[in-house]
Tab-separated table of C-alpha atoms in Angstrom:
chain	number	residue	atom	x	y	z
A	260	MET	CA	-14.849	-21.012	-18.284
A	261	VAL	CA	-13.345	-21.512	-21.114
A	262	LEU	CA	-14.228	-21.139	-24.935
A	263	GLY	CA	-12.913	-23.343	-27.996
A	264	GLU	CA	-12.069	-22.243	-31.427
A	265	GLY	CA	-10.493	-25.186	-33.128
A	266	ASN	CA	-7.402	-26.013	-31.285
A	267	GLN	CA	-7.393	-23.017	-29.661
A	268	SER	CA	-8.787	-22.514	-26.064
A	269	SER	CA	-9.135	-19.383	-24.460
A	270	VAL	CA	-9.906	-18.384	-20.667
A	271	THR	CA	-12.452	-16.126	-19.899
A	272	THR	CA	-13.059	-16.977	-16.216
A	273	PHE	CA	-10.472	-17.796	-13.406
A	274	ILE	CA	-10.969	-19.835	-10.162
A	275	LEU	CA	-9.415	-18.316	-7.251
A	276	LEU	CA	-7.675	-21.345	-4.588
A	277	GLY	CA	-7.495	-18.735	-1.876
A	278	PHE	CA	-6.818	-20.687	0.783
A	279	SER	CA	-9.203	-23.815	0.262
A	280	GLU	CA	-6.449	-26.026	0.742
A	281	TYR	CA	-6.999	-25.630	4.608
A	282	PRO	CA	-10.781	-25.929	5.577
A	283	HIS	CA	-11.065	-25.982	8.805
A	284	LEU	CA	-9.239	-22.495	8.937
A	285	GLN	CA	-11.885	-20.448	6.711
A	286	ALA	CA	-14.116	-18.852	9.890
A	287	PRO	CA	-10.959	-18.229	11.984
A	288	LEU	CA	-9.284	-16.592	8.767
A	289	PHE	CA	-12.743	-14.960	7.739
A	290	LEU	CA	-13.649	-13.375	11.017
A	291	LEU	CA	-9.573	-11.955	11.495
A	292	PHE	CA	-9.677	-10.883	8.194
A	293	LEU	CA	-12.978	-9.326	8.564
A	294	ALA	CA	-11.258	-7.596	12.362
A	295	ILE	CA	-8.322	-6.069	10.168
A	296	TYR	CA	-10.379	-4.510	7.352
A	297	THR	CA	-12.801	-2.949	9.374
A	298	VAL	CA	-10.521	-1.816	11.685
A	299	THR	CA	-8.085	-0.196	8.182
A	300	LEU	CA	-11.221	1.338	6.567
A	301	VAL	CA	-11.623	2.826	10.034
A	302	GLY	CA	-8.519	3.801	11.127
A	303	ASN	CA	-7.325	4.935	7.799
A	304	TRP	CA	-11.130	7.553	7.672
A	305	PHE	CA	-9.924	8.465	10.598
A	306	ILE	CA	-6.860	9.756	9.820
A	307	ILE	CA	-8.265	11.943	6.988
A	308	VAL	CA	-11.352	13.049	8.330
A	309	VAL	CA	-9.329	14.288	11.772
A	310	ILE	CA	-6.206	15.875	9.732
A	311	ARG	CA	-9.042	17.266	7.916
A	312	ILE	CA	-10.811	19.579	10.517
A	313	ASN	CA	-7.671	20.720	13.104
A	314	PRO	CA	-6.042	23.962	11.273
A	315	LYS	CA	-2.841	22.777	13.312
A	316	LEU	CA	-2.639	19.800	10.944
A	317	GLN	CA	-2.488	21.905	7.420
A	318	THR	CA	1.096	21.547	7.281
A	319	PRO	CA	3.099	19.695	4.605
A	320	MET	CA	3.445	16.212	6.502
A	321	TYR	CA	-0.373	15.707	7.478
A	322	PHE	CA	-0.840	16.919	3.342
A	323	PHE	CA	1.742	13.569	2.097
A	324	LEU	CA	-0.537	11.292	5.814
A	325	ARG	CA	-3.296	12.182	4.474
A	326	HIS	CA	-3.223	10.783	0.486
A	327	LEU	CA	-0.838	7.534	2.625
A	328	SER	CA	-4.305	7.014	4.404
A	329	PHE	CA	-6.370	7.654	1.059
A	330	LEU	CA	-4.054	5.037	-0.506
A	331	ASP	CA	-4.140	2.565	1.913
A	332	PHE	CA	-8.158	2.752	1.901
A	333	CYS	CA	-8.682	2.630	-1.492
A	334	TYR	CA	-6.363	-0.402	-1.783
A	335	SER	CA	-7.473	-2.307	1.053
A	336	ASN	CA	-10.943	-2.077	-1.303
A	337	VAL	CA	-9.158	-3.997	-3.904
A	338	PHE	CA	-8.371	-7.112	-2.119
A	339	THR	CA	-9.458	-7.894	1.296
A	340	PRO	CA	-13.034	-7.993	-0.639
A	341	LYS	CA	-12.135	-10.911	-2.536
A	342	LEU	CA	-9.936	-12.499	-0.363
A	343	LEU	CA	-13.239	-12.236	2.632
A	344	GLU	CA	-15.942	-13.726	0.066
A	345	THR	CA	-13.297	-17.108	-1.279
A	346	LEU	CA	-13.479	-18.013	2.753
A	347	VAL	CA	-17.181	-17.823	2.647
A	348	VAL	CA	-18.272	-18.818	-0.436
A	349	GLU	CA	-17.715	-21.958	-2.903
A	350	ASP	CA	-17.817	-19.789	-6.033
A	351	ARG	CA	-14.199	-18.458	-6.135
A	352	THR	CA	-15.011	-17.816	-9.837
A	353	ILE	CA	-13.516	-13.863	-10.710
A	354	SER	CA	-14.213	-12.957	-15.267
A	355	LEU	CA	-10.840	-12.142	-17.015
A	356	SER	CA	-12.093	-8.372	-16.968
A	357	GLY	CA	-12.238	-8.627	-13.423
A	358	CYS	CA	-9.089	-9.783	-12.943
A	359	MET	CA	-7.559	-7.578	-14.822
A	360	ALA	CA	-9.334	-4.639	-12.870
A	361	GLN	CA	-8.204	-6.056	-9.416
A	362	PHE	CA	-4.543	-5.996	-10.716
A	363	PHE	CA	-4.466	-2.297	-12.113
A	364	PHE	CA	-6.038	-1.009	-9.372
A	365	GLY	CA	-3.877	-2.868	-7.046
A	366	CYS	CA	-0.605	-2.203	-8.716
A	367	ALA	CA	-1.743	1.609	-8.837
A	368	PHE	CA	-2.102	1.967	-5.661
A	369	VAL	CA	1.261	0.292	-4.229
A	370	ILE	CA	3.366	1.964	-6.911
A	371	THR	CA	1.794	5.145	-5.963
A	372	GLU	CA	2.329	4.640	-2.476
A	373	MET	CA	6.146	3.953	-2.930
A	374	PHE	CA	6.332	7.014	-4.288
A	375	MET	CA	4.242	8.888	-1.637
A	376	LEU	CA	6.627	7.502	0.517
A	377	ALA	CA	9.746	8.745	-1.180
A	378	ALA	CA	7.965	12.342	-0.681
A	379	MET	CA	6.972	11.924	2.090
A	380	ALA	CA	11.231	11.172	3.158
A	381	TYR	CA	11.824	14.142	1.792
A	382	ASP	CA	9.514	16.183	3.512
A	383	ARG	CA	11.198	14.857	6.225
A	384	PHE	CA	14.434	15.727	4.966
A	385	VAL	CA	13.354	19.750	4.307
A	386	ALA	CA	11.991	19.933	7.595
A	387	VAL	CA	14.200	18.464	9.788
A	388	CYS	CA	17.767	19.578	7.598
A	389	ASN	CA	16.213	23.300	6.770
A	390	PRO	CA	13.511	24.036	9.777
A	391	LEU	CA	13.702	27.586	8.830
A	392	LEU	CA	12.318	27.330	5.249
A	393	TYR	CA	10.040	24.625	6.180
A	394	THR	CA	7.132	26.330	5.081
A	395	VAL	CA	8.663	28.297	1.886
A	396	ALA	CA	10.797	25.125	0.388
A	397	MET	CA	7.142	22.924	0.944
A	398	SER	CA	5.071	24.989	-0.855
A	399	HIS	CA	1.337	23.694	-1.065
A	400	ARG	CA	2.593	23.494	-5.259
A	401	LEU	CA	5.416	21.528	-4.354
A	402	CYS	CA	3.548	18.782	-2.474
A	403	ALA	CA	0.512	19.078	-4.428
A	404	LEU	CA	3.497	18.670	-7.764
A	405	LEU	CA	4.974	15.568	-5.852
A	406	VAL	CA	1.181	14.268	-4.952
A	407	ALA	CA	0.381	14.055	-8.650
A	408	GLY	CA	3.454	12.684	-9.916
A	409	ALA	CA	2.747	9.372	-7.145
A	410	TYR	CA	-0.558	8.839	-8.805
A	411	ILE	CA	0.605	9.510	-12.610
A	412	CYS	CA	3.400	6.996	-12.070
A	413	GLY	CA	1.246	4.793	-10.435
A	414	GLY	CA	-1.303	4.687	-12.733
A	415	LEU	CA	0.879	4.755	-16.243
A	416	CYS	CA	3.417	1.955	-14.592
A	417	SER	CA	-0.147	-0.264	-13.598
A	418	MET	CA	-1.118	0.214	-17.398
A	419	THR	CA	1.883	-0.617	-19.213
A	420	LEU	CA	2.060	-4.142	-16.434
A	421	MET	CA	-1.809	-4.685	-17.298
A	422	TYR	CA	-1.341	-4.005	-20.877
A	423	SER	CA	1.597	-6.490	-21.055
A	424	LEU	CA	-0.654	-8.950	-19.041
A	425	LEU	CA	-3.708	-8.454	-21.246
A	426	GLU	CA	-1.313	-8.800	-24.708
A	427	LEU	CA	-0.861	-12.730	-23.609
A	428	SER	CA	-3.386	-15.727	-24.364
A	429	TYR	CA	-5.054	-17.777	-21.276
A	430	CYS	CA	-5.713	-21.330	-21.571
A	431	GLY	CA	-6.482	-23.882	-18.864
A	432	PRO	CA	-6.200	-24.887	-16.482
A	433	ASN	CA	-8.002	-21.783	-16.044
A	434	ILE	CA	-6.930	-21.926	-11.258
A	435	ILE	CA	-5.170	-18.927	-9.916
A	436	ASN	CA	-3.331	-20.552	-6.515
A	437	HIS	CA	-4.241	-17.418	-5.065
A	438	PHE	CA	-6.919	-15.202	-3.347
A	439	GLY	CA	-6.372	-12.274	-5.672
A	440	CYS	CA	-5.103	-11.475	-9.207
A	441	GLU	CA	-1.749	-11.131	-8.001
A	442	TYR	CA	1.548	-10.483	-11.223
A	443	SER	CA	3.674	-13.698	-10.802
A	444	ALA	CA	-0.182	-15.694	-9.975
A	445	ILE	CA	-1.727	-14.172	-13.627
A	446	LEU	CA	1.429	-15.104	-15.387
A	447	SER	CA	1.285	-18.677	-14.497
A	448	LEU	CA	-1.256	-19.851	-16.391
A	449	ALA	CA	-0.201	-17.551	-19.853
A	450	CYS	CA	0.075	-19.911	-22.348
A	451	SER	CA	2.183	-17.293	-24.970
A	452	ASP	CA	5.074	-16.316	-24.254
A	453	PRO	CA	5.479	-14.188	-21.250
A	454	THR	CA	9.321	-12.533	-21.741
A	455	PHE	CA	8.112	-9.143	-23.315
A	456	SER	CA	5.621	-8.978	-20.157
A	457	GLN	CA	8.266	-10.756	-17.299
A	458	MET	CA	11.251	-7.763	-18.667
A	459	THR	CA	7.783	-5.353	-18.537
A	460	CYS	CA	7.531	-6.220	-15.025
A	461	LEU	CA	11.827	-6.257	-14.209
A	462	ALA	CA	12.183	-2.504	-15.668
A	463	ILE	CA	8.930	-1.040	-13.579
A	464	SER	CA	9.954	-2.758	-10.631
A	465	ILE	CA	13.571	-1.924	-10.833
A	466	PHE	CA	12.730	1.894	-11.697
A	467	SER	CA	10.222	2.457	-8.435
A	468	GLU	CA	11.900	0.185	-6.475
A	469	ALA	CA	15.366	1.805	-6.995
A	470	CYS	CA	13.935	5.444	-6.892
A	471	SER	CA	11.556	5.405	-4.181
A	472	LEU	CA	14.585	4.240	-2.300
A	473	LEU	CA	17.409	5.637	-2.968
A	474	VAL	CA	15.077	8.904	-2.536
A	475	ILE	CA	14.293	7.460	0.881
A	476	LEU	CA	18.698	6.730	1.461
A	477	ALA	CA	19.895	9.996	0.077
A	478	SER	CA	17.126	11.755	2.625
A	479	TYR	CA	17.981	9.794	5.626
A	480	VAL	CA	21.745	10.122	5.116
A	481	PHE	CA	21.245	13.611	5.408
A	482	ILE	CA	19.262	13.712	8.210
A	483	VAL	CA	21.280	11.371	10.304
A	484	VAL	CA	24.025	13.743	9.562
A	485	THR	CA	22.256	16.677	10.811
A	486	ILE	CA	21.076	15.426	14.160
A	487	ILE	CA	24.735	14.123	14.565
A	488	LYS	CA	25.468	17.456	14.549
A	489	MET	CA	23.024	19.019	16.572
A	490	PRO	CA	24.588	20.361	19.867
A	491	SER	CA	21.305	19.683	22.541
A	492	THR	CA	19.707	16.546	23.159
A	493	GLY	CA	16.530	18.041	22.777
A	494	GLY	CA	16.531	18.949	18.977
A	495	LEU	CA	18.666	15.559	18.939
A	496	ARG	CA	14.784	14.152	20.464
A	497	LYS	CA	12.914	16.533	17.941
A	498	ALA	CA	14.334	15.084	15.132
A	499	PHE	CA	13.895	11.527	15.567
A	500	SER	CA	10.166	12.295	17.051
A	501	THR	CA	9.951	13.521	13.380
A	502	CYS	CA	10.903	11.020	11.404
A	503	ALA	CA	10.535	7.325	13.730
A	504	SER	CA	6.892	7.083	12.266
A	505	HIS	CA	7.501	7.742	8.848
A	506	LEU	CA	10.621	5.360	9.096
A	507	THR	CA	8.767	2.641	10.778
A	508	ALA	CA	6.466	2.575	7.854
A	509	ILE	CA	8.483	2.832	5.021
A	510	THR	CA	10.907	-0.239	6.374
A	511	ILE	CA	7.479	-2.903	7.077
A	512	PHE	CA	6.768	-1.408	3.535
A	513	HIS	CA	9.289	-1.679	1.380
A	514	GLY	CA	11.010	-4.884	4.253
A	515	THR	CA	7.305	-6.910	2.449
A	516	VAL	CA	8.528	-5.786	-1.119
A	517	LEU	CA	12.004	-6.685	-1.130
A	518	PHE	CA	10.812	-10.187	1.080
A	519	LEU	CA	8.231	-10.917	-1.613
A	520	TYR	CA	10.393	-10.140	-4.936
A	521	CYS	CA	13.329	-12.386	-3.362
A	522	VAL	CA	10.685	-15.064	-2.763
A	523	PRO	CA	11.940	-18.283	-5.182
A	524	ASN	CA	8.912	-18.996	-7.967
A	525	SER	CA	8.041	-22.394	-6.727
A	526	ASN	CA	5.461	-24.727	-5.890
A	527	SER	CA	7.152	-25.408	-2.651
A	528	SER	CA	6.601	-21.643	-1.811
A	529	TRP	CA	3.058	-20.448	-2.955
A	530	ILE	CA	1.786	-20.747	0.557
A	531	LEU	CA	5.076	-18.197	1.709
A	532	VAL	CA	3.673	-16.070	-1.332
A	533	LYS	CA	0.496	-15.641	-0.428
A	534	VAL	CA	1.042	-15.334	3.585
A	535	ALA	CA	3.645	-12.197	2.817
A	536	THR	CA	0.547	-10.839	0.412
A	537	VAL	CA	-1.734	-11.262	3.056
A	538	PHE	CA	0.584	-9.253	5.301
A	539	PHE	CA	1.278	-6.650	1.927
A	540	THR	CA	-2.159	-6.258	1.191
A	541	VAL	CA	-4.466	-6.662	4.809
A	542	VAL	CA	-2.189	-6.346	7.692
A	543	ILE	CA	-0.446	-3.006	6.721
A	544	PRO	CA	-3.112	-0.540	5.227
A	545	MET	CA	-3.873	-1.273	9.018
A	546	LEU	CA	-1.009	-0.701	10.447
A	547	ASN	CA	-0.127	2.842	8.859
A	548	PRO	CA	-3.025	5.113	10.950
A	549	LEU	CA	-1.970	2.641	14.160
A	550	ILE	CA	1.949	3.744	13.636
A	551	TYR	CA	0.743	7.379	12.914
A	552	SER	CA	-1.653	8.121	15.592
A	553	LEU	CA	-0.025	6.475	18.275
A	554	ARG	CA	3.294	7.968	17.549
A	555	ASN	CA	1.884	11.854	17.323
A	556	LYS	CA	0.972	13.763	19.754
A	557	ASP	CA	-0.853	16.254	17.260
A	558	VAL	CA	-3.222	13.926	16.292
A	559	LYS	CA	-3.405	11.657	19.765
A	560	GLU	CA	-4.817	15.675	20.688
A	561	THR	CA	-7.690	15.835	18.197
A	562	VAL	CA	-8.330	12.689	18.596
A	563	ARG	CA	-9.050	13.808	22.552
A	564	SER	CA	-10.354	17.568	21.789
A	565	LEU	CA	-12.987	15.659	19.481
A	566	ILE	CA	-14.048	12.978	22.556
A	567	ASN	CA	-14.233	15.740	24.530
A	568	PHE	CA	-16.466	17.808	22.768
A	569	ARG	CA	-18.719	14.675	22.047
A	570	LEU	CA	-18.497	14.164	25.954
A	571	HIS	CA	-19.794	18.294	26.545
A	572	SER	CA	-22.648	18.242	24.166
A	573	ARG	CA	-24.312	15.056	25.628
A	574	SER	CA	-24.226	16.232	29.274
């Protein structure tokens, strides 16, 4: 909807194109994304519950993992329901306030996850490089502060970016060539000077990505040096297994983020942006619980004991 005031007009609703240019793929994509969404919700909620009920998993590493699963659970609920809706209904509109709310929560959860992965890298650094003082160094107070700091940074950065977008005026056409309110898609509809918003986005992107990657890289440099110095292959194998899941998660997460930063801003690249964003918003939240549960002996043991308990209680 566009409201006119003299020669000025302002947009109050946007139309999400989604994947409407491929009508023959609407039903298969809906079923695929619905299956992934279901696995994501069940998987992340399952990780949260398993960590909560098992006394063996009350350690700093699992404390961070529980919050990572919570972030993935929330993030999957920001974009995926709207994506599923655009695949089955003709009315693909979203209000300006709804669009900004979707952008705020999506951006907040992504930036928070960046810092959460950095905190997890620091936790792995302490566990491998200083195992005897691990429980002392990674106190509950420090873990809580790191998690709180991640949420605060994510919220503040997202709020700043949303404010920069709200300062812009939007006029027709009100069509968003995307399945959600992603930053570049919203910015493409602005009819006022977007320089301030672009500079704000650049500063926040560099700050969040650089800070997160610096902590991760520094932590793993020290971890690699420590592993190289280990005399026994048993200790090396244990150190590697401790970090493997986290290293896989950060490679997928930051690899996709950096890929999206590098995609050129042109009409021909929009389909590439959509596919990469689908992977980032739909697939990655599903992968994290699989990565951490399939490679984690403690989680698998808890699952096995829960299944045995269920079977014995029924017999």
